[in-house]
Short mmCIF file of C-alpha atoms and ligand atoms in Angstrom, two decimals:
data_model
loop_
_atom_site.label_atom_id
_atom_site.label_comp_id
_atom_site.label_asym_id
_atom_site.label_seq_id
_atom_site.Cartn_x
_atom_site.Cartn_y
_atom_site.Cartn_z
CA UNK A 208 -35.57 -6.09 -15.48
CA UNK A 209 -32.59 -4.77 -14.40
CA UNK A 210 -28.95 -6.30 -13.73
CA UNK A 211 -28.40 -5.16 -10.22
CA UNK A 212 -30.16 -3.40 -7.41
CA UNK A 213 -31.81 -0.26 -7.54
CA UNK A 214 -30.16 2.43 -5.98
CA UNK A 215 -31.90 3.58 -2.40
CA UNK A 216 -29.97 7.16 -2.28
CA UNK A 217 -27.94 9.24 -4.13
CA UNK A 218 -24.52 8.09 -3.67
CA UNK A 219 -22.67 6.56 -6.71
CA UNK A 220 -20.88 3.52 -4.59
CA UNK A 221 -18.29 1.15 -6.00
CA UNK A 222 -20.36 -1.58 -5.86
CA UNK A 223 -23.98 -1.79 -7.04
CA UNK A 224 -24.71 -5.34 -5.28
CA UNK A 225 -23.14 -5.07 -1.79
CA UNK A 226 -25.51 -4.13 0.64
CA UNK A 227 -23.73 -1.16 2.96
CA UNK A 228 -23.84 -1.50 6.52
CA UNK A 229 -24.29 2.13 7.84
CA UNK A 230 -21.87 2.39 10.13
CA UNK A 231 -22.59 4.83 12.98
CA UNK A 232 -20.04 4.66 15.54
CA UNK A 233 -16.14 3.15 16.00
CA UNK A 234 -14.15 2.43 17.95
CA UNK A 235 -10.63 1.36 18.58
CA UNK A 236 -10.65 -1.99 16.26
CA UNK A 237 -14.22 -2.03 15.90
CA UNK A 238 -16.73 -0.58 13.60
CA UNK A 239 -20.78 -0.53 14.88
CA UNK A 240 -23.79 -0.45 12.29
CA UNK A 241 -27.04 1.21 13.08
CA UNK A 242 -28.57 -2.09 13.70
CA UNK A 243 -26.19 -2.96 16.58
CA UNK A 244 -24.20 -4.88 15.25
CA UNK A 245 -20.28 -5.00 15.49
CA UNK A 246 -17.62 -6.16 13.27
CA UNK A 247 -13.80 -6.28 13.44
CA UNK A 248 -11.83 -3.51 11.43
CA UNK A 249 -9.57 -6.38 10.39
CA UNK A 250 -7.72 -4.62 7.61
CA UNK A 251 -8.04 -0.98 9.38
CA UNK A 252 -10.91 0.04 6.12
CA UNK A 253 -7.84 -0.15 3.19
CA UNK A 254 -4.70 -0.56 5.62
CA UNK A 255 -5.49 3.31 6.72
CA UNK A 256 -6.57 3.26 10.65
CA UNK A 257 -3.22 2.90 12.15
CA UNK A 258 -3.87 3.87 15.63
CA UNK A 259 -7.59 2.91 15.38
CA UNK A 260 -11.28 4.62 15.37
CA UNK A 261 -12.62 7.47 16.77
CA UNK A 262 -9.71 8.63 18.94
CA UNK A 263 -10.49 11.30 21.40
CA UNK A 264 -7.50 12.79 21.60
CA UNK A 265 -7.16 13.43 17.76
CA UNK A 266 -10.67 15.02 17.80
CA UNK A 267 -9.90 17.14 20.33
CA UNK A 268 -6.81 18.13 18.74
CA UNK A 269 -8.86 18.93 15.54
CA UNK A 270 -11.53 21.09 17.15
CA UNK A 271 -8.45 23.11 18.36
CA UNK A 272 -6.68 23.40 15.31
CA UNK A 273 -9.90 24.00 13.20
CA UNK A 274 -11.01 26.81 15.58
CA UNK A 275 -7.88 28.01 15.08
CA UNK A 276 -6.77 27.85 11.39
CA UNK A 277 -8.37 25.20 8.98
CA UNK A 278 -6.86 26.65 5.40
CA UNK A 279 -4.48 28.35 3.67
CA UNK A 280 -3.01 27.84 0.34
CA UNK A 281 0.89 26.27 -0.22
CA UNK A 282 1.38 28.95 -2.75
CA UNK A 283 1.51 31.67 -0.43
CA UNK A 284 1.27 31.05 2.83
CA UNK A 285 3.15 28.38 5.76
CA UNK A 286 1.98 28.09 9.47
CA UNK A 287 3.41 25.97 12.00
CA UNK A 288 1.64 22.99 11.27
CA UNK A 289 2.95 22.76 7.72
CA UNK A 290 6.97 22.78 8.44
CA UNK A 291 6.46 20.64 11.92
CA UNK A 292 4.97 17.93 10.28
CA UNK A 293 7.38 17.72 6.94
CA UNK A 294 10.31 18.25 9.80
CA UNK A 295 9.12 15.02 11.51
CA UNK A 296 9.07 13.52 8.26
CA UNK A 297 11.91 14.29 7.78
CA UNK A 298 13.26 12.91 10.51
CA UNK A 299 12.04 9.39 10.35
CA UNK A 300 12.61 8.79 6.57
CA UNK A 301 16.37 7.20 5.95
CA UNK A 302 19.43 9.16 4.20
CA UNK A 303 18.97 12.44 3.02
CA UNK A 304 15.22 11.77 2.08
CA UNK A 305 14.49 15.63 3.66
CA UNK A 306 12.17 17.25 1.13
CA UNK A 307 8.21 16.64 1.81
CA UNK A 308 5.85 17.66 -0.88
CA UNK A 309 2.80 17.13 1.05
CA UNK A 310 -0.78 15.44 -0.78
CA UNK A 311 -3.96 14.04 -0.76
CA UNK A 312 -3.57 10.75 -1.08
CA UNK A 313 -2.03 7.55 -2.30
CA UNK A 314 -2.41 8.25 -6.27
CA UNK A 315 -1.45 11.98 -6.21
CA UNK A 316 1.56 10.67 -4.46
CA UNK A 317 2.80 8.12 -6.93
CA UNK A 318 2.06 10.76 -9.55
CA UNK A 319 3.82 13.31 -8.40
CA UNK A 320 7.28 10.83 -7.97
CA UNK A 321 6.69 10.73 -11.90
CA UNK A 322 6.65 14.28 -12.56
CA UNK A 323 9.36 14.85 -9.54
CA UNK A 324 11.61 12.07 -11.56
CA UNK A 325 10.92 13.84 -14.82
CA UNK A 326 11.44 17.32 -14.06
CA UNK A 327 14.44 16.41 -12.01
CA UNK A 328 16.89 15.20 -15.19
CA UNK A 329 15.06 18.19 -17.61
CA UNK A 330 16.73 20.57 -14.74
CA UNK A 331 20.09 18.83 -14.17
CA UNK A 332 20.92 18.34 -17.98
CA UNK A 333 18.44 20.93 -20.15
CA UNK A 334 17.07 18.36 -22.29
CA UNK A 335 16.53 15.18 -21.58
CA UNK A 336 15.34 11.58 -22.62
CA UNK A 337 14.66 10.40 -19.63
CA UNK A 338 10.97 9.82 -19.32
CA UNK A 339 10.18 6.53 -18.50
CA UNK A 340 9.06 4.88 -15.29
CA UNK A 341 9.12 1.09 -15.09
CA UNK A 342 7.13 -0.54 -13.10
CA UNK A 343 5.50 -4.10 -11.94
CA UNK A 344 3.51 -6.65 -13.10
CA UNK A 345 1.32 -6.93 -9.79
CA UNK A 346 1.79 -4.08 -8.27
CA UNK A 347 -0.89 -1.07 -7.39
CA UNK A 348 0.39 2.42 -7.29
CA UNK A 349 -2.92 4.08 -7.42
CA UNK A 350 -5.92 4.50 -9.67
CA UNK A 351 -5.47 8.16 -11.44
CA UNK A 352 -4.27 7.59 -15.23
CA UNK A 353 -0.50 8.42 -14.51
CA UNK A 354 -0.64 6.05 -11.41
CA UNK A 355 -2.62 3.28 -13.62
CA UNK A 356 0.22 3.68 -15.91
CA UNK A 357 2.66 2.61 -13.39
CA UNK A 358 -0.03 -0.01 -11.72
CA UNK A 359 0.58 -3.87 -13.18
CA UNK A 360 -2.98 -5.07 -12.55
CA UNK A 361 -4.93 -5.92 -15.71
CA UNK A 362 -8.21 -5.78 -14.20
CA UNK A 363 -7.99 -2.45 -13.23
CA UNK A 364 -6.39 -1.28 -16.53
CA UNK A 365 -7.91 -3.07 -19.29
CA UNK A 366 -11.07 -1.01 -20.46
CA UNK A 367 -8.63 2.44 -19.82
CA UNK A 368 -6.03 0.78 -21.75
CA UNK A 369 -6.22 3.90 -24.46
CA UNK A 370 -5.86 6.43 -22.11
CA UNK A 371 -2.49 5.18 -20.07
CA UNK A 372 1.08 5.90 -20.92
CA UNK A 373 3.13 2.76 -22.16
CA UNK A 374 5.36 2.02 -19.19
CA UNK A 375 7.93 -0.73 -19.29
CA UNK A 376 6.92 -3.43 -16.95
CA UNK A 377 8.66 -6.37 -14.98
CA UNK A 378 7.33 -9.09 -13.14
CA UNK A 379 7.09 -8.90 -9.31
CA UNK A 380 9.06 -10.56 -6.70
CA UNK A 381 7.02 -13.07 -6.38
CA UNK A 382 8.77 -16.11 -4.56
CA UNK A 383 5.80 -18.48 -3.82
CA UNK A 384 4.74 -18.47 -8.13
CA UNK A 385 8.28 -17.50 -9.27
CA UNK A 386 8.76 -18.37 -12.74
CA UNK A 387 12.08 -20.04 -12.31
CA UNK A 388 10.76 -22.69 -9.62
CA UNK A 389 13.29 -22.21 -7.47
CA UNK A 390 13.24 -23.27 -4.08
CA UNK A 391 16.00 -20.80 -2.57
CA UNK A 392 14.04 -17.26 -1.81
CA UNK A 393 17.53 -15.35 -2.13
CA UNK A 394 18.15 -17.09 -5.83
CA UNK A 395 14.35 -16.24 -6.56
CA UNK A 396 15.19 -12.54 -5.66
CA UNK A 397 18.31 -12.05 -7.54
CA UNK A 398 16.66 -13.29 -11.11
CA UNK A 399 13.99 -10.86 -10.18
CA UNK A 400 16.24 -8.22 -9.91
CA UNK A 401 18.44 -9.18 -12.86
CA UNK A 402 15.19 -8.09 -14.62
CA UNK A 403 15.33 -4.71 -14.01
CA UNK A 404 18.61 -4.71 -15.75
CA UNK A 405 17.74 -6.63 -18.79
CA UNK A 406 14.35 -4.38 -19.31
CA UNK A 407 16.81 -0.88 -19.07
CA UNK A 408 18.77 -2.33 -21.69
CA UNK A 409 16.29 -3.00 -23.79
CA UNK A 410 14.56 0.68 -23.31
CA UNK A 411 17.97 2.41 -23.24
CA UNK A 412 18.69 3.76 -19.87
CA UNK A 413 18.86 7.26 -21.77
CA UNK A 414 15.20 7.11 -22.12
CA UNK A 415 14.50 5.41 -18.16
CA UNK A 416 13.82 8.40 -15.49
CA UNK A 417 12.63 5.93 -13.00
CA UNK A 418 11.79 2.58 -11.26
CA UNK A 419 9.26 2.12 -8.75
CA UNK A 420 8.56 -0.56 -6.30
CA UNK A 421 6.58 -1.30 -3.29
CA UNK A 422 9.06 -2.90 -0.55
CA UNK A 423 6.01 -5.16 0.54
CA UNK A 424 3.71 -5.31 -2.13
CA UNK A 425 -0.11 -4.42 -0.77
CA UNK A 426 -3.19 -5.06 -2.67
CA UNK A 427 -1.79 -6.62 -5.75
CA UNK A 428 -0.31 -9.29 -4.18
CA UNK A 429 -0.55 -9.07 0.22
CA UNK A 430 2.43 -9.45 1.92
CA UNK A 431 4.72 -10.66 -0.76
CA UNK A 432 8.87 -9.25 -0.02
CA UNK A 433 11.93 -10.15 -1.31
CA UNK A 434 14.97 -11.01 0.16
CA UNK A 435 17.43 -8.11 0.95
CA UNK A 436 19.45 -8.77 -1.62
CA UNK A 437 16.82 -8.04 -4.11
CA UNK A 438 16.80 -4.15 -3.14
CA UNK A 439 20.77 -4.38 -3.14
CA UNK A 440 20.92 -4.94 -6.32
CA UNK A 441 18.17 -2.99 -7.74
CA UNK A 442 19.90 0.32 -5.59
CA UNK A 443 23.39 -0.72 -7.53
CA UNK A 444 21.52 -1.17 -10.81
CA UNK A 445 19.73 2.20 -10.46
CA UNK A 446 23.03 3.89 -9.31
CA UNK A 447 24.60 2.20 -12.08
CA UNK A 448 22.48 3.71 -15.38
CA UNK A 449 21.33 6.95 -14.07
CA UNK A 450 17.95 5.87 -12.61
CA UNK A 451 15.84 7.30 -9.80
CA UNK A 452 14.90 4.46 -7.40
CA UNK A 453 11.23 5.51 -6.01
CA UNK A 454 9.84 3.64 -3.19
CA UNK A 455 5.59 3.24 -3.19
CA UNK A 456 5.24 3.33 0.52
CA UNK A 457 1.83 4.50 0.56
CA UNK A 458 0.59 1.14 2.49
CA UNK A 459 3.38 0.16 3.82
CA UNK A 460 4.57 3.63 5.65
CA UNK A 461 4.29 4.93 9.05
CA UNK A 462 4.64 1.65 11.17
CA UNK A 463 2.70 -1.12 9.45
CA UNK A 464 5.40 -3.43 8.44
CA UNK A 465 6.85 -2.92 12.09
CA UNK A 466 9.77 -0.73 10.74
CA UNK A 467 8.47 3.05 10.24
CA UNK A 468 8.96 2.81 6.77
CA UNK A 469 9.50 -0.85 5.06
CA UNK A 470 12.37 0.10 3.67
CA UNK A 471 14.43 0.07 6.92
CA UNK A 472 13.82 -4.03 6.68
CA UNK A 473 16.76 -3.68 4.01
CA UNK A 474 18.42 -0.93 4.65
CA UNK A 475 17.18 0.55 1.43
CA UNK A 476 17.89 4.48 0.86
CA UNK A 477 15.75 5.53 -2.12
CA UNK A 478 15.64 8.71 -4.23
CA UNK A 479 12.08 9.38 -4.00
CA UNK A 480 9.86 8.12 -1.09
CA UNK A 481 6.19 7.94 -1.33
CA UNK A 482 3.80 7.56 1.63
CA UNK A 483 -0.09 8.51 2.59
CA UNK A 484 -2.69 5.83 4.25
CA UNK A 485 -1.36 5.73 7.85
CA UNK A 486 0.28 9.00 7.63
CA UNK A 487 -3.03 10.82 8.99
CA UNK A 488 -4.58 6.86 9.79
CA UNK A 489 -7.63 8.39 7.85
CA UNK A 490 -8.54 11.26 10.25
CA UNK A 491 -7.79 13.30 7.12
CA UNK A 492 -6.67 12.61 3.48
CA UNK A 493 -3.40 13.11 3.27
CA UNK A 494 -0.01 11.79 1.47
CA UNK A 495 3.32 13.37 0.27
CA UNK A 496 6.42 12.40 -2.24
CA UNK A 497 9.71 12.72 -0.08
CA UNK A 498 12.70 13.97 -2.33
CA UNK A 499 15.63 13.40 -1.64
CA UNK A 500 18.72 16.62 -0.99
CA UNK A 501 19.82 15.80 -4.92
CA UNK A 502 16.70 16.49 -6.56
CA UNK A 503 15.58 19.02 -4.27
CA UNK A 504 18.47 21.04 -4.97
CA UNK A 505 18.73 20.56 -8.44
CA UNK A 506 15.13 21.58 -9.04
CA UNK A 507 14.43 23.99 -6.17
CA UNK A 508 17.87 25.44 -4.96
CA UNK A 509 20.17 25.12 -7.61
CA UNK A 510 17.55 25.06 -10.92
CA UNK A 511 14.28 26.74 -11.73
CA UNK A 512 13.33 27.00 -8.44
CA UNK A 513 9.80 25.93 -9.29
CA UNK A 514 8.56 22.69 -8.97
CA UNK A 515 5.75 22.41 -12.39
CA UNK A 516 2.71 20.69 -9.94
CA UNK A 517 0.57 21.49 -7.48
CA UNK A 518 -3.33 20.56 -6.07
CA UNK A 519 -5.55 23.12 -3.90
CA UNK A 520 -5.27 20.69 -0.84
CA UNK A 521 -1.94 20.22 -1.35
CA UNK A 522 -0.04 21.42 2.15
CA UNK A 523 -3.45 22.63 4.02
CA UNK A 524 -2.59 22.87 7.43
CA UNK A 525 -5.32 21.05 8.91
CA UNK A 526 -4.43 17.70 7.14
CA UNK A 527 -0.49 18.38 8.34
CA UNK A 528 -1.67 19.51 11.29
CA UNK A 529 -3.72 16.26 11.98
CA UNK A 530 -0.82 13.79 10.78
CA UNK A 531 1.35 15.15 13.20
CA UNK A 532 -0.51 14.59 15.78
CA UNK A 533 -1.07 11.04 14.71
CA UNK A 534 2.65 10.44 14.86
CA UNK A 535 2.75 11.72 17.90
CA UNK A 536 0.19 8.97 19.31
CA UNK A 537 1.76 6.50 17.41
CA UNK A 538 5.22 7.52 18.83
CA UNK A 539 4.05 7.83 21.95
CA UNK A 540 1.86 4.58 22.21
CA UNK A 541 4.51 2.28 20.66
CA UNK A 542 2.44 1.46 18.17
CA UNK A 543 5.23 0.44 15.65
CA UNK A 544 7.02 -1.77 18.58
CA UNK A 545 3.60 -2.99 18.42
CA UNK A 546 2.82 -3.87 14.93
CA UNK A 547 6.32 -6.09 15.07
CA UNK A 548 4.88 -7.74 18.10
CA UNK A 549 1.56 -8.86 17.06
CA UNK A 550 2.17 -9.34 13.86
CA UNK A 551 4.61 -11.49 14.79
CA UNK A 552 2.12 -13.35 17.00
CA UNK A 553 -0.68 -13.38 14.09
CA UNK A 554 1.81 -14.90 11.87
CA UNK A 555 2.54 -17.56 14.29
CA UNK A 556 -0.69 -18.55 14.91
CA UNK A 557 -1.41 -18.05 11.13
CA UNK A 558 0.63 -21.17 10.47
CA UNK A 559 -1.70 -23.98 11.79
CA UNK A 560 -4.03 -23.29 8.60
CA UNK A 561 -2.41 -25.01 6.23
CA UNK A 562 -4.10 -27.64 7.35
CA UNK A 563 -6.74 -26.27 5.29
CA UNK A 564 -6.62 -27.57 1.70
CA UNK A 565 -7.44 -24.02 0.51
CA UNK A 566 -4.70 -22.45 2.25
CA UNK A 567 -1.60 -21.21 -0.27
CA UNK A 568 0.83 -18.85 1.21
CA UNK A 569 0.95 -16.95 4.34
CA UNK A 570 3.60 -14.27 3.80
CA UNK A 571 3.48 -10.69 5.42
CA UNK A 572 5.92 -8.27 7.61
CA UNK A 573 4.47 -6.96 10.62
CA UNK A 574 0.34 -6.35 10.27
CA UNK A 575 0.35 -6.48 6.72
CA UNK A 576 -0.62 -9.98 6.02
CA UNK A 577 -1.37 -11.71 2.69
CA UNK A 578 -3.31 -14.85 2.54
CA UNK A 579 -3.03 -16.59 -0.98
CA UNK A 580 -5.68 -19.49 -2.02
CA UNK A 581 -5.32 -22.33 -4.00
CA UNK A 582 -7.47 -24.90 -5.27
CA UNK A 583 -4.29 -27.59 -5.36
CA UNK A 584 -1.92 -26.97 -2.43
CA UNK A 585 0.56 -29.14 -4.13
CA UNK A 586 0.09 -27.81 -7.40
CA UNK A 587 -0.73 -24.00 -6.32
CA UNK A 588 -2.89 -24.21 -8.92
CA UNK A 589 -6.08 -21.18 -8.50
CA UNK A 590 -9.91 -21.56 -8.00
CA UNK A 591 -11.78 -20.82 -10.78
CA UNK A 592 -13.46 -17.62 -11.91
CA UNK A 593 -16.73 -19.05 -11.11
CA UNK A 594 -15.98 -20.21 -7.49
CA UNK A 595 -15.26 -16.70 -6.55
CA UNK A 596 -13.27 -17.47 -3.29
CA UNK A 597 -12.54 -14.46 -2.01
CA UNK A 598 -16.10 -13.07 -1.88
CA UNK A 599 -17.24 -16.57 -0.11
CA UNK A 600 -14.09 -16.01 2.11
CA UNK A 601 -15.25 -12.19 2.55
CA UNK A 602 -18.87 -12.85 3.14
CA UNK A 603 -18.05 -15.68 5.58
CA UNK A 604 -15.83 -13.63 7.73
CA UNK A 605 -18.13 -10.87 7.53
CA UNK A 606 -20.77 -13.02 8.77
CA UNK A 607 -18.40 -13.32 11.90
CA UNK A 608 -18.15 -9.76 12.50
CA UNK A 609 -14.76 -9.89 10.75
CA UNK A 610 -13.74 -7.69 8.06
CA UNK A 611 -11.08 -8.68 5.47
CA UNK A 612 -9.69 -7.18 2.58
CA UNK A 613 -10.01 -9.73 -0.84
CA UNK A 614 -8.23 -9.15 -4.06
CA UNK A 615 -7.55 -11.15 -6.67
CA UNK A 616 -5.97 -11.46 -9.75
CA UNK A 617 -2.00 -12.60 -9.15
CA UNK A 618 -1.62 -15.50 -10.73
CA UNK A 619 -2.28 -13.81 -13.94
CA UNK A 620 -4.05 -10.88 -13.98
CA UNK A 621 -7.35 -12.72 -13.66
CA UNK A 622 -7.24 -15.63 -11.62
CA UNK A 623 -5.88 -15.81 -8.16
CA UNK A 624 -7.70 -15.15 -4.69
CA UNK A 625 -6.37 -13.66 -1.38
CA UNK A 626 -6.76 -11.71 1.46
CA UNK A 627 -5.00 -8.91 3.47
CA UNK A 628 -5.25 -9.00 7.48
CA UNK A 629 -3.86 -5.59 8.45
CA UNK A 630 -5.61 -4.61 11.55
CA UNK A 631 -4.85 -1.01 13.34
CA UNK A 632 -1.33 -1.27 14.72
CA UNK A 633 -3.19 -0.52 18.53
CA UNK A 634 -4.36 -3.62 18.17
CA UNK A 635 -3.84 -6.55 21.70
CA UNK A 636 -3.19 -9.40 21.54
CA UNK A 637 -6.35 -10.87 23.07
CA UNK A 638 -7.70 -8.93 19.94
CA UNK A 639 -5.73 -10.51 17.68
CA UNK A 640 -6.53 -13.95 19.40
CA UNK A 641 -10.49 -13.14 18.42
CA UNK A 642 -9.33 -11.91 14.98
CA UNK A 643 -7.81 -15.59 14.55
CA UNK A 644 -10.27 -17.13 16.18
CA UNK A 645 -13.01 -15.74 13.34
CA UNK A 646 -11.29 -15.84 10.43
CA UNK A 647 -10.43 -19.90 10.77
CA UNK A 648 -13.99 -19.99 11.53
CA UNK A 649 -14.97 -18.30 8.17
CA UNK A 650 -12.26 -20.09 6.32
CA UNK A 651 -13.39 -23.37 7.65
CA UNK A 652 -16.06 -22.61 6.79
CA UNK A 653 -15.61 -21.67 2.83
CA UNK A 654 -13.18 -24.75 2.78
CA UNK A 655 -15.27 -27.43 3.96
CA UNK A 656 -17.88 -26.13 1.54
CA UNK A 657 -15.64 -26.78 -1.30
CA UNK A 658 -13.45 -29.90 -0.01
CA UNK A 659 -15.82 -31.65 2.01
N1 PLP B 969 0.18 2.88 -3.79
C1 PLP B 969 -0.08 1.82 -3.01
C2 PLP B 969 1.02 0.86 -2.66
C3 PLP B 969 -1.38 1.62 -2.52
O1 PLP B 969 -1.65 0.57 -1.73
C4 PLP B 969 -2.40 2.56 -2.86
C5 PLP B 969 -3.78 2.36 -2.38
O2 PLP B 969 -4.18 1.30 -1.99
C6 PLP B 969 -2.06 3.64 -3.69
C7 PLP B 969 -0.76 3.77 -4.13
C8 PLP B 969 -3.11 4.64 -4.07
O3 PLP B 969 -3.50 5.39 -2.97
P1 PLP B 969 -4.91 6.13 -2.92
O4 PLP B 969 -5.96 5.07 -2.89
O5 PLP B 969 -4.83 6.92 -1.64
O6 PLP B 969 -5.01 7.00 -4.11
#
């Protein structure tokens, strides 16, 4: 007898006892299954569809550029394409952030700030000690071993433990379970940030080359950002011992928070930006590591003039190609004006469920939205392991033709249930009033199954 369910093709999926929907159409928000049925893209498949499903214009766009040109390698080639779309870049990341090294992906990204960071102080001072990244306690930075590394979620770690490099880690701003209990968000943000501090001092900041941080955290921990003062500090701290501040935008960037990149909401400047997902809003895998003009120089212009990385898809001109044109819809469409706007709304109407007994924290910036559960509002304290909220949470709101994104794990690497709402940043608000409208249904629902 075996422990799950027999597979029924030949595609290894992530999860043996989910039965997939086969989705054969989208559209817009919504997502349609070859039985006719439709749900609700209400986190945009992993915070990815930006401007929403199927859009015409980008396929036509595609065709073109595919007819046209569909690959040539970074190594010895450019085309239009290429330098338009880093240019753009470019133009809407803060400071002197000017330098795109163009990716795959989320985890390539992340991975290649490390290397970026590293190579970076072996150029400016010959040898170097510098090696380190630290990182977060409930964070995600990606799922290849060098992004694990950085990545503070246990559950994803533990049975690779042997294989990942020993980064320093802190603990997360984390207001709503801060360790201190305090009540003020701004004190609760400092003594996170004092952290950073006391962990370079205790790894030398000779041996630090980096510290990386999501400005709103994403699946670790939805929706959960610090007060301004947190990044402040953490800029003067980095500034302070020689250490490159890089900024894990891969969920956050192009427009979801409301701000093109989060890290306009503080007026943050980092050394390194990092950004994929809603770069390309999944018409093509794509991501890039933004350097800024010091270690661009120092490596490229002033150093070895080699950067010591590279992947085949790296820079392919139909995944640039393809992003740009997304950004232009986006730009175009308002869609960023638009993300502030609803997600403003959502969060409004978000509010009237604490009446529900299950409901923890409701915390977010623009469409990216983190629910929290608890089992005691009063004493936050978690549903157990057993209970499996989010899945009841998922499966209810699925069963409305709403789709949700659960995670678990931040109260201590284990325990802990929530949910990210991020739907495409074209979504109306009549939309978003349906969106509500289902997911109190299915959170009723779950609560009145386990309160009642
Ligand atoms: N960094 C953050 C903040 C993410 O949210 C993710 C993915 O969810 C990653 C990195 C990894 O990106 P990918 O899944 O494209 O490898």
């Amino acid at each position: 007898m075996s422990k799950n369910s027999a597979p029924n093709n030949n595609v290894f999926y992530r999860n043996q006892n989910w039965r997939y929907p086969k989705i054969v159409k989208a559209e817009g928000i919504y997502l349609f299954d070859d039985k006719g049925n439709r749900y609700i893209d209400g986190c945009s498949g992993s915070v990815v569809a930006n401007i929403g499903h199927a859009n015409k214009e980008v396929a036509a766009y595609t065709k073109e550029l595919m007819e046209r040109i569909s690959f040539t390698h970074l190594s010895r080639w450019t085309v239009d394409e290429i330098e338009k779309t880093a240019k753009k870049i470019a133009e809407y990341a803060p400071g002197d952030l000017n330098h795109v090294y163009f990716l795959s992906g989320g985890s390539e990204a992340t991975e290649t700030a490390i290397k970026m960071a590293r190579q970076y102080f072996v150029e400016r001072d010959g040898v170097s000690s510098k090696w380190k990244i630290i990182s977060k306690w409930n964070s995600y930075h990606g799922n290849t071993l060098g992004a694990l590394s950085m990545t503070g979620l246990s559950s994803r770690r533990k049975i690779y433990d042997n294989y990942l490099i020993n980064f320093p880690k802190i603990d997360q701003f984390y207001h709503y379970r801060n360790k201190w209990n305090l009540e003020d968000k701004v004190e609760s943000s400092i003594k996170a940030a004092e952290e950073l501090e006391q962990e370079i001092k205790r790894h030398g900041a000779e041996n630090i080359a980096a510290f990386i941080s999501e400005p709103v955290v994403g699946s670790a921990a939805p929706g959960v950002y610090p007060e301004k003062i947190y990044f402040d500090m953490v800029r003067d701290i980095c500034n302070k011992y020689d250490i490159l501040l890089i900024i894990d935008e891969v969920m956050s960037g192009f427009g979801r928070t409301g701000e093109i990149f989060a890290v306009n909401h503080y007026d943050l400047i980092p050394d390194i930006l990092v950004a994929a997902k809603g770069m390309s809003a999944g018409y093509t895998p794509i991501g890039c590591t933004i350097a800024n003009d010091e270690i661009f120089n120092t490596i490229m212009v002033n150093g070895s003039g080699h950067f010591i990385h590279g992947h085949t898809y790296a820079g392919n001109p139909l995944s640039c190609g393809i992003a740009l044109k997304v950004m232009e819809i986006t730009e175009r469409e308002n869609y960023v004006e638009n993300a502030k706007k609803q997600g403003n709304y959502l969060m409004e109407k978000l509010q009237s469920l604490y009446k529900y007994e299950c409901i923890g924290d409701i915390r977010g910036k623009g469409l990216m939205i983190g629910i929290e559960f608890v089992q005691n509002q009063k004493t936050k304290e978690p549903f157990s392991k057993e209970i499996n909220f989010k899945t009841l949470l998922m499966e209810a709101c699925f069963k409305e033709g709403l789709i949700v994104y659960p995670g678990g794990g931040s109260v201590d690497g284990n325990l802990g249930d929530h949910i990210l709402l991020a739907p495409p940043l074209s979504v109306s608000k009549e939309e978003i009033d349906v969106i509500f409208e289902k997911l109190e249904i299915g959170i009723k629902s779950v609560n009145d199954k386990l309160f009642r």
